[in-house]
Amino acid sequence: MIYCFLSLIWSKYNILHTLKDLKNLAIHASDGDIGQTKDFYFDDKHWVIRYLVVETGSWLFSKKILLSPISIKELDQEDKTLSVSISREQVKNSPDIDTEKPVSRQYEVDYMGYYGYPDYWGSTGIWGSEPSPNMMASGYYSVAPTPDNLDNPDKFADVDAALSRDNDHHLRSSHAVTGYHLDAIDGELGHLQGMLIDIYTWAIRYLIINTSNWWSGHLVLIAPKWIKEVSWPTSKIYVDMTQQQVKDAPTFDPSVPFNLEHEQSLQTHYGRNDK
């Protein structure tokens, strides 16, 4: 009974999408189109997408801006569109960002304050005290910032503490890490080809690994929780499993929707029950 219910939920919402599915989506704002998604910044502590990098159209000189999942209302995969709660006017006046440089915590403080969003880094959860970004939007996204709320001394009372606590920031470009090599306990596995994203939480549920440089070009999935270590300077990911375990794992076919049965098969193979 429970399995049938979960299968229905998976079938109805199809919440897992590859990064490829989520690139070049048209962003529909409340007063017109903003642009298209080009990249994603993820938090390498929690393995969750924090921002979508959007290239604006000619209306804003094709500059790149950041879009928080907090503002996302709906994904239409068939039409390749994302509907958001913010306006083009808000985007036009939002804090400037150089997407070729690391995103600082100070910028995030300014960004979240501008849109009236609560911060996500004040708790141990992936979205603060909420399980998903859209739950953070309630009561916030429709309120444009005003001098009153920006000058409120309580608004950013913990900003200094947040900045000092997060000097070692952990936002990475998904484009930059694509191609990282993976090592098992006993040798190489392949390279990172993509990611499977849960668009309810925007968590990275699985890494898509291409084994073509080792084993017949199969694609396999490995969850971030199964990673032992990531060496960012050397572009390497280490996992606590053997080559044979990965070779015997269920293969991943991106043309077939990843469903509950696939996930259970994968978890069973690796003897895991974590998501």
C-alpha positions as YAML, in Angstrom:
chain: A
units: angstrom
residues:
- id: 1
  name: MET
  ca: [0.00, 0.00, 0.00]
- id: 2
  name: ILE
  ca: [2.76, 2.42, 1.00]
- id: 3
  name: TYR
  ca: [4.81, 1.41, -2.06]
- id: 4
  name: CYS
  ca: [1.84, 2.11, -4.35]
- id: 5
  name: PHE
  ca: [1.34, 5.52, -2.74]
- id: 6
  name: LEU
  ca: [5.03, 6.45, -3.12]
- id: 7
  name: SER
  ca: [5.03, 5.23, -6.71]
- id: 8
  name: LEU
  ca: [2.05, 7.47, -7.44]
- id: 9
  name: ILE
  ca: [3.86, 10.47, -5.95]
- id: 10
  name: TRP
  ca: [6.99, 9.75, -8.03]
- id: 11
  name: SER
  ca: [4.91, 9.29, -11.17]
- id: 12
  name: LYS
  ca: [2.88, 12.45, -10.62]
- id: 13
  name: TYR
  ca: [5.69, 14.84, -9.73]
- id: 14
  name: ASN
  ca: [8.76, 13.26, -11.36]
- id: 15
  name: ILE
  ca: [10.91, 15.29, -9.04]
- id: 16
  name: LEU
  ca: [14.33, 14.07, -10.21]
- id: 17
  name: HIS
  ca: [15.82, 15.82, -13.23]
- id: 18
  name: THR
  ca: [19.29, 15.85, -14.75]
- id: 19
  name: LEU
  ca: [21.25, 19.08, -15.00]
- id: 20
  name: LYS
  ca: [20.87, 18.76, -18.75]
- id: 21
  name: ASP
  ca: [17.08, 18.82, -18.31]
- id: 22
  name: LEU
  ca: [17.38, 22.01, -16.28]
- id: 23
  name: LYS
  ca: [19.70, 23.92, -18.61]
- id: 24
  name: ASN
  ca: [18.40, 26.43, -21.16]
- id: 25
  name: LEU
  ca: [15.05, 26.72, -19.40]
- id: 26
  name: ALA
  ca: [13.20, 29.96, -20.16]
- id: 27
  name: ILE
  ca: [12.53, 31.93, -16.96]
- id: 28
  name: HIS
  ca: [9.03, 33.44, -16.82]
- id: 29
  name: ALA
  ca: [8.78, 36.33, -14.35]
- id: 30
  name: SER
  ca: [5.56, 38.01, -13.25]
- id: 31
  name: ASP
  ca: [6.01, 40.75, -15.86]
- id: 32
  name: GLY
  ca: [7.83, 39.01, -18.73]
- id: 33
  name: ASP
  ca: [10.73, 36.70, -19.55]
- id: 34
  name: ILE
  ca: [14.05, 37.07, -17.75]
- id: 35
  name: GLY
  ca: [16.38, 34.79, -19.69]
- id: 36
  name: GLN
  ca: [17.65, 31.18, -19.70]
- id: 37
  name: THR
  ca: [19.42, 28.96, -17.17]
- id: 38
  name: LYS
  ca: [23.09, 28.35, -17.99]
- id: 39
  name: ASP
  ca: [24.75, 27.01, -14.84]
- id: 40
  name: PHE
  ca: [24.08, 26.10, -11.20]
- id: 41
  name: TYR
  ca: [25.93, 26.94, -8.00]
- id: 42
  name: PHE
  ca: [25.77, 24.19, -5.41]
- id: 43
  name: ASP
  ca: [26.74, 24.02, -1.77]
- id: 44
  name: ASP
  ca: [29.43, 21.36, -1.38]
- id: 45
  name: LYS
  ca: [28.61, 20.84, 2.31]
- id: 46
  name: HIS
  ca: [24.95, 19.95, 1.83]
- id: 47
  name: TRP
  ca: [25.09, 19.10, -1.90]
- id: 48
  name: VAL
  ca: [22.15, 21.33, -2.78]
- id: 49
  name: ILE
  ca: [21.63, 23.87, -5.56]
- id: 50
  name: ARG
  ca: [21.69, 27.35, -4.04]
- id: 51
  name: TYR
  ca: [21.46, 29.45, -7.20]
- id: 52
  name: LEU
  ca: [20.65, 29.11, -10.86]
- id: 53
  name: VAL
  ca: [22.84, 31.21, -13.15]
- id: 54
  name: VAL
  ca: [20.55, 32.90, -15.66]
- id: 55
  name: GLU
  ca: [21.68, 34.70, -18.79]
- id: 56
  name: THR
  ca: [19.27, 37.55, -19.38]
- id: 57
  name: GLY
  ca: [18.01, 38.53, -22.77]
- id: 58
  name: SER
  ca: [18.67, 41.75, -24.66]
- id: 59
  name: TRP
  ca: [16.37, 43.62, -22.26]
- id: 60
  name: LEU
  ca: [19.24, 43.57, -19.72]
- id: 61
  name: PHE
  ca: [22.22, 43.45, -22.09]
- id: 62
  name: SER
  ca: [22.51, 39.64, -21.76]
- id: 63
  name: LYS
  ca: [24.17, 39.92, -18.35]
- id: 64
  name: LYS
  ca: [24.22, 36.93, -15.98]
- id: 65
  name: ILE
  ca: [22.26, 37.02, -12.75]
- id: 66
  name: LEU
  ca: [21.64, 34.60, -9.89]
- id: 67
  name: LEU
  ca: [18.21, 33.14, -9.21]
- id: 68
  name: SER
  ca: [17.42, 31.51, -5.88]
- id: 69
  name: PRO
  ca: [15.20, 28.38, -5.88]
- id: 70
  name: ILE
  ca: [13.17, 30.24, -3.24]
- id: 71
  name: SER
  ca: [11.60, 32.27, -6.05]
- id: 72
  name: ILE
  ca: [10.69, 29.26, -8.24]
- id: 73
  name: LYS
  ca: [6.99, 28.48, -8.50]
- id: 74
  name: GLU
  ca: [6.72, 25.84, -11.21]
- id: 75
  name: LEU
  ca: [8.75, 23.82, -13.71]
- id: 76
  name: ASP
  ca: [7.12, 22.95, -17.03]
- id: 77
  name: GLN
  ca: [9.45, 20.35, -18.50]
- id: 78
  name: GLU
  ca: [7.41, 20.02, -21.69]
- id: 79
  name: ASP
  ca: [7.61, 23.74, -22.47]
- id: 80
  name: LYS
  ca: [11.12, 24.04, -20.96]
- id: 81
  name: THR
  ca: [10.09, 26.91, -18.70]
- id: 82
  name: LEU
  ca: [10.46, 27.92, -15.07]
- id: 83
  name: SER
  ca: [7.91, 30.28, -13.57]
- id: 84
  name: VAL
  ca: [9.20, 32.54, -10.80]
- id: 85
  name: SER
  ca: [7.56, 34.88, -8.32]
- id: 86
  name: ILE
  ca: [9.91, 37.82, -8.86]
- id: 87
  name: SER
  ca: [9.65, 40.54, -11.51]
- id: 88
  name: ARG
  ca: [12.01, 41.76, -14.21]
- id: 89
  name: GLU
  ca: [12.09, 45.10, -12.41]
- id: 90
  name: GLN
  ca: [13.34, 43.40, -9.26]
- id: 91
  name: VAL
  ca: [16.01, 41.58, -11.26]
- id: 92
  name: LYS
  ca: [17.07, 44.79, -12.95]
- id: 93
  name: ASN
  ca: [17.70, 46.48, -9.60]
- id: 94
  name: SER
  ca: [19.12, 43.49, -7.75]
- id: 95
  name: PRO
  ca: [22.71, 43.49, -6.38]
- id: 96
  name: ASP
  ca: [25.30, 43.07, -9.15]
- id: 97
  name: ILE
  ca: [27.30, 39.85, -9.26]
- id: 98
  name: ASP
  ca: [30.32, 38.73, -11.25]
- id: 99
  name: THR
  ca: [29.45, 35.10, -12.02]
- id: 100
  name: GLU
  ca: [33.05, 34.44, -13.02]
- id: 101
  name: LYS
  ca: [34.14, 34.90, -9.39]
- id: 102
  name: PRO
  ca: [33.19, 33.02, -6.19]
- id: 103
  name: VAL
  ca: [29.94, 34.10, -4.55]
- id: 104
  name: SER
  ca: [30.74, 35.63, -1.17]
- id: 105
  name: ARG
  ca: [28.61, 35.36, 1.95]
- id: 106
  name: GLN
  ca: [28.40, 39.16, 1.99]
- id: 107
  name: TYR
  ca: [26.82, 39.07, -1.47]
- id: 108
  name: GLU
  ca: [24.34, 36.43, -0.29]
- id: 109
  name: VAL
  ca: [23.42, 38.60, 2.70]
- id: 110
  name: ASP
  ca: [22.76, 41.53, 0.34]
- id: 111
  name: TYR
  ca: [20.89, 39.31, -2.13]
- id: 112
  name: MET
  ca: [18.63, 37.67, 0.46]
- id: 113
  name: GLY
  ca: [17.99, 41.02, 2.10]
- id: 114
  name: TYR
  ca: [17.09, 42.65, -1.20]
- id: 115
  name: TYR
  ca: [14.45, 40.04, -2.04]
- id: 116
  name: GLY
  ca: [13.26, 39.78, 1.57]
- id: 117
  name: TYR
  ca: [14.21, 36.11, 1.91]
- id: 118
  name: PRO
  ca: [15.26, 34.57, 5.23]
- id: 119
  name: ASP
  ca: [18.81, 33.20, 5.25]
- id: 120
  name: TYR
  ca: [19.37, 29.46, 4.87]
- id: 121
  name: TRP
  ca: [22.66, 29.24, 6.78]
- id: 122
  name: GLY
  ca: [21.27, 29.82, 10.27]
- id: 123
  name: SER
  ca: [20.36, 26.18, 10.89]
- id: 124
  name: THR
  ca: [21.58, 22.64, 10.28]
- id: 125
  name: GLY
  ca: [18.92, 21.93, 7.63]
- id: 126
  name: ILE
  ca: [19.62, 22.38, 3.94]
- id: 127
  name: TRP
  ca: [17.18, 25.32, 3.79]
- id: 128
  name: GLY
  ca: [17.47, 26.72, 7.29]
- id: 129
  name: SER
  ca: [14.59, 25.42, 9.34]
- id: 130
  name: GLU
  ca: [12.55, 24.46, 6.26]
- id: 131
  name: PRO
  ca: [12.83, 21.26, 4.17]
- id: 132
  name: SER
  ca: [12.45, 23.05, 0.82]
- id: 133
  name: PRO
  ca: [13.15, 26.52, -0.58]
- id: 134
  name: ASN
  ca: [9.56, 27.24, -1.64]
- id: 135
  name: MET
  ca: [8.50, 26.97, 2.00]
- id: 136
  name: MET
  ca: [10.90, 29.81, 2.77]
- id: 137
  name: ALA
  ca: [9.11, 32.01, 0.25]
- id: 138
  name: SER
  ca: [5.78, 32.17, 2.07]
- id: 139
  name: GLY
  ca: [5.26, 35.72, 3.31]
- id: 140
  name: TYR
  ca: [8.57, 36.89, 1.80]
- id: 141
  name: TYR
  ca: [8.75, 36.68, -1.98]
- id: 142
  name: SER
  ca: [5.96, 39.15, -2.72]
- id: 143
  name: VAL
  ca: [7.36, 41.84, -0.42]
- id: 144
  name: ALA
  ca: [9.77, 44.19, -2.15]
- id: 145
  name: PRO
  ca: [12.48, 45.63, 0.12]
- id: 146
  name: THR
  ca: [11.89, 49.10, 1.52]
- id: 147
  name: PRO
  ca: [14.11, 51.50, 3.43]
- id: 148
  name: ASP
  ca: [12.22, 50.53, 6.61]
- id: 149
  name: ASN
  ca: [12.98, 46.83, 6.47]
- id: 150
  name: LEU
  ca: [16.52, 47.34, 5.20]
- id: 151
  name: ASP
  ca: [17.30, 49.77, 8.04]
- id: 152
  name: ASN
  ca: [15.76, 47.55, 10.69]
- id: 153
  name: PRO
  ca: [18.64, 46.86, 13.13]
- id: 154
  name: ASP
  ca: [17.20, 43.44, 13.93]
- id: 155
  name: LYS
  ca: [17.06, 42.43, 10.26]
- id: 156
  name: PHE
  ca: [20.78, 41.67, 10.02]
- id: 157
  name: ALA
  ca: [21.64, 41.43, 13.70]
- id: 158
  name: ASP
  ca: [23.52, 38.19, 13.11]
- id: 159
  name: VAL
  ca: [25.23, 39.19, 9.85]
- id: 160
  name: ASP
  ca: [28.68, 39.62, 11.38]
- id: 161
  name: ALA
  ca: [28.42, 36.24, 13.08]
- id: 162
  name: ALA
  ca: [27.27, 34.61, 9.84]
- id: 163
  name: LEU
  ca: [30.13, 36.15, 7.88]
- id: 164
  name: SER
  ca: [32.79, 35.09, 10.37]
- id: 165
  name: ARG
  ca: [31.31, 31.61, 10.61]
- id: 166
  name: ASP
  ca: [31.38, 31.12, 6.86]
- id: 167
  name: ASN
  ca: [34.72, 32.58, 5.79]
- id: 168
  name: ASP
  ca: [35.40, 29.28, 4.04]
- id: 169
  name: HIS
  ca: [32.53, 29.44, 1.58]
- id: 170
  name: HIS
  ca: [31.37, 26.34, -0.22]
- id: 171
  name: LEU
  ca: [29.58, 27.29, -3.45]
- id: 172
  name: ARG
  ca: [30.76, 25.47, -6.57]
- id: 173
  name: SER
  ca: [29.81, 25.74, -10.22]
- id: 174
  name: SER
  ca: [28.24, 22.55, -11.59]
- id: 175
  name: HIS
  ca: [29.84, 23.33, -14.94]
- id: 176
  name: ALA
  ca: [33.28, 23.59, -13.32]
- id: 177
  name: VAL
  ca: [33.08, 20.22, -11.54]
- id: 178
  name: THR
  ca: [31.74, 18.30, -14.54]
- id: 179
  name: GLY
  ca: [34.56, 16.04, -15.67]
- id: 180
  name: TYR
  ca: [36.02, 15.42, -12.21]
- id: 181
  name: HIS
  ca: [37.54, 11.93, -11.98]
- id: 182
  name: LEU
  ca: [36.29, 9.36, -9.47]
- id: 183
  name: ASP
  ca: [38.42, 6.85, -7.61]
- id: 184
  name: ALA
  ca: [37.16, 3.71, -5.89]
- id: 185
  name: ILE
  ca: [39.04, 1.91, -3.12]
- id: 186
  name: ASP
  ca: [40.93, -0.15, -5.71]
- id: 187
  name: GLY
  ca: [41.24, 2.12, -8.73]
- id: 188
  name: GLU
  ca: [39.61, 4.57, -11.11]
- id: 189
  name: LEU
  ca: [35.88, 4.56, -11.85]
- id: 190
  name: GLY
  ca: [35.31, 7.21, -14.49]
- id: 191
  name: HIS
  ca: [34.33, 10.85, -14.50]
- id: 192
  name: LEU
  ca: [31.45, 13.02, -13.36]
- id: 193
  name: GLN
  ca: [29.10, 13.59, -16.28]
- id: 194
  name: GLY
  ca: [26.10, 15.14, -14.57]
- id: 195
  name: MET
  ca: [23.76, 15.21, -11.58]
- id: 196
  name: LEU
  ca: [20.23, 14.18, -10.68]
- id: 197
  name: ILE
  ca: [18.42, 17.01, -8.92]
- id: 198
  name: ASP
  ca: [15.37, 16.78, -6.67]
- id: 199
  name: ILE
  ca: [13.47, 19.92, -7.69]
- id: 200
  name: TYR
  ca: [11.34, 19.90, -4.53]
- id: 201
  name: THR
  ca: [14.37, 20.46, -2.31]
- id: 202
  name: TRP
  ca: [16.91, 21.25, -5.08]
- id: 203
  name: ALA
  ca: [19.21, 18.72, -3.42]
- id: 204
  name: ILE
  ca: [21.70, 16.79, -5.56]
- id: 205
  name: ARG
  ca: [20.44, 13.27, -5.03]
- id: 206
  name: TYR
  ca: [22.90, 11.44, -7.29]
- id: 207
  name: LEU
  ca: [26.03, 12.05, -9.31]
- id: 208
  name: ILE
  ca: [25.95, 10.60, -12.83]
- id: 209
  name: ILE
  ca: [29.22, 8.80, -13.47]
- id: 210
  name: ASN
  ca: [30.48, 7.94, -16.94]
- id: 211
  name: THR
  ca: [32.73, 4.86, -16.85]
- id: 212
  name: SER
  ca: [33.81, 5.06, -20.52]
- id: 213
  name: ASN
  ca: [37.50, 5.40, -19.62]
- id: 214
  name: TRP
  ca: [37.33, 2.18, -17.61]
- id: 215
  name: TRP
  ca: [34.30, 0.02, -18.43]
- id: 216
  name: SER
  ca: [32.27, 0.06, -21.67]
- id: 217
  name: GLY
  ca: [30.85, 3.54, -21.28]
- id: 218
  name: HIS
  ca: [28.07, 2.68, -18.85]
- id: 219
  name: LEU
  ca: [26.45, 5.39, -16.73]
- id: 220
  name: VAL
  ca: [26.02, 4.68, -13.03]
- id: 221
  name: LEU
  ca: [24.69, 6.69, -10.08]
- id: 222
  name: ILE
  ca: [26.48, 7.46, -6.82]
- id: 223
  name: ALA
  ca: [24.88, 9.47, -4.00]
- id: 224
  name: PRO
  ca: [26.86, 12.36, -2.46]
- id: 225
  name: LYS
  ca: [26.42, 10.67, 0.94]
- id: 226
  name: TRP
  ca: [28.56, 7.80, -0.33]
- id: 227
  name: ILE
  ca: [31.49, 10.09, -1.10]
- id: 228
  name: LYS
  ca: [34.48, 9.69, 1.19]
- id: 229
  name: GLU
  ca: [36.36, 12.79, 0.09]
- id: 230
  name: VAL
  ca: [36.50, 15.45, -2.61]
- id: 231
  name: SER
  ca: [39.84, 16.96, -3.56]
- id: 232
  name: TRP
  ca: [38.87, 20.26, -5.17]
- id: 233
  name: PRO
  ca: [42.49, 21.26, -5.99]
- id: 234
  name: THR
  ca: [43.09, 18.01, -7.93]
- id: 235
  name: SER
  ca: [39.53, 17.66, -9.31]
- id: 236
  name: LYS
  ca: [39.08, 14.18, -7.82]
- id: 237
  name: ILE
  ca: [36.25, 12.46, -5.97]
- id: 238
  name: TYR
  ca: [36.90, 9.42, -3.76]
- id: 239
  name: VAL
  ca: [34.17, 6.90, -2.90]
- id: 240
  name: ASP
  ca: [34.17, 4.16, -0.27]
- id: 241
  name: MET
  ca: [33.34, 1.26, -2.61]
- id: 242
  name: THR
  ca: [35.14, -1.09, -4.98]
- id: 243
  name: GLN
  ca: [35.31, -1.07, -8.76]
- id: 244
  name: GLN
  ca: [33.40, -4.35, -8.84]
- id: 245
  name: GLN
  ca: [30.57, -2.92, -6.72]
- id: 246
  name: VAL
  ca: [30.17, -0.08, -9.19]
- id: 247
  name: LYS
  ca: [30.49, -2.38, -12.20]
- id: 248
  name: ASP
  ca: [27.69, -4.58, -10.86]
- id: 249
  name: ALA
  ca: [25.44, -1.62, -10.01]
- id: 250
  name: PRO
  ca: [22.25, -0.90, -11.99]
- id: 251
  name: THR
  ca: [23.05, 1.21, -15.05]
- id: 252
  name: PHE
  ca: [21.47, 4.61, -15.50]
- id: 253
  name: ASP
  ca: [19.61, 5.49, -18.70]
- id: 254
  name: PRO
  ca: [18.90, 9.25, -18.86]
- id: 255
  name: SER
  ca: [16.19, 8.66, -21.48]
- id: 256
  name: VAL
  ca: [14.15, 6.68, -18.93]
- id: 257
  name: PRO
  ca: [12.54, 8.57, -16.00]
- id: 258
  name: PHE
  ca: [14.24, 7.59, -12.75]
- id: 259
  name: ASN
  ca: [11.48, 6.09, -10.60]
- id: 260
  name: LEU
  ca: [11.05, 4.64, -7.13]
- id: 261
  name: GLU
  ca: [11.81, 1.13, -8.33]
- id: 262
  name: HIS
  ca: [15.12, 2.27, -9.80]
- id: 263
  name: GLU
  ca: [16.07, 4.00, -6.57]
- id: 264
  name: GLN
  ca: [15.19, 1.01, -4.42]
- id: 265
  name: SER
  ca: [17.22, -1.26, -6.69]
- id: 266
  name: LEU
  ca: [20.21, 1.07, -6.40]
- id: 267
  name: GLN
  ca: [19.94, 1.37, -2.63]
- id: 268
  name: THR
  ca: [19.62, -2.41, -2.27]
- id: 269
  name: HIS
  ca: [22.67, -3.06, -4.45]
- id: 270
  name: TYR
  ca: [24.91, -0.85, -2.35]
- id: 271
  name: GLY
  ca: [23.28, -1.96, 0.91]
- id: 272
  name: ARG
  ca: [22.19, 1.59, 1.64]
- id: 273
  name: ASN
  ca: [18.94, 3.00, 2.91]
- id: 274
  name: ASP
  ca: [19.80, 6.69, 2.89]
- id: 275
  name: LYS
  ca: [18.57, 9.35, 0.48]
...
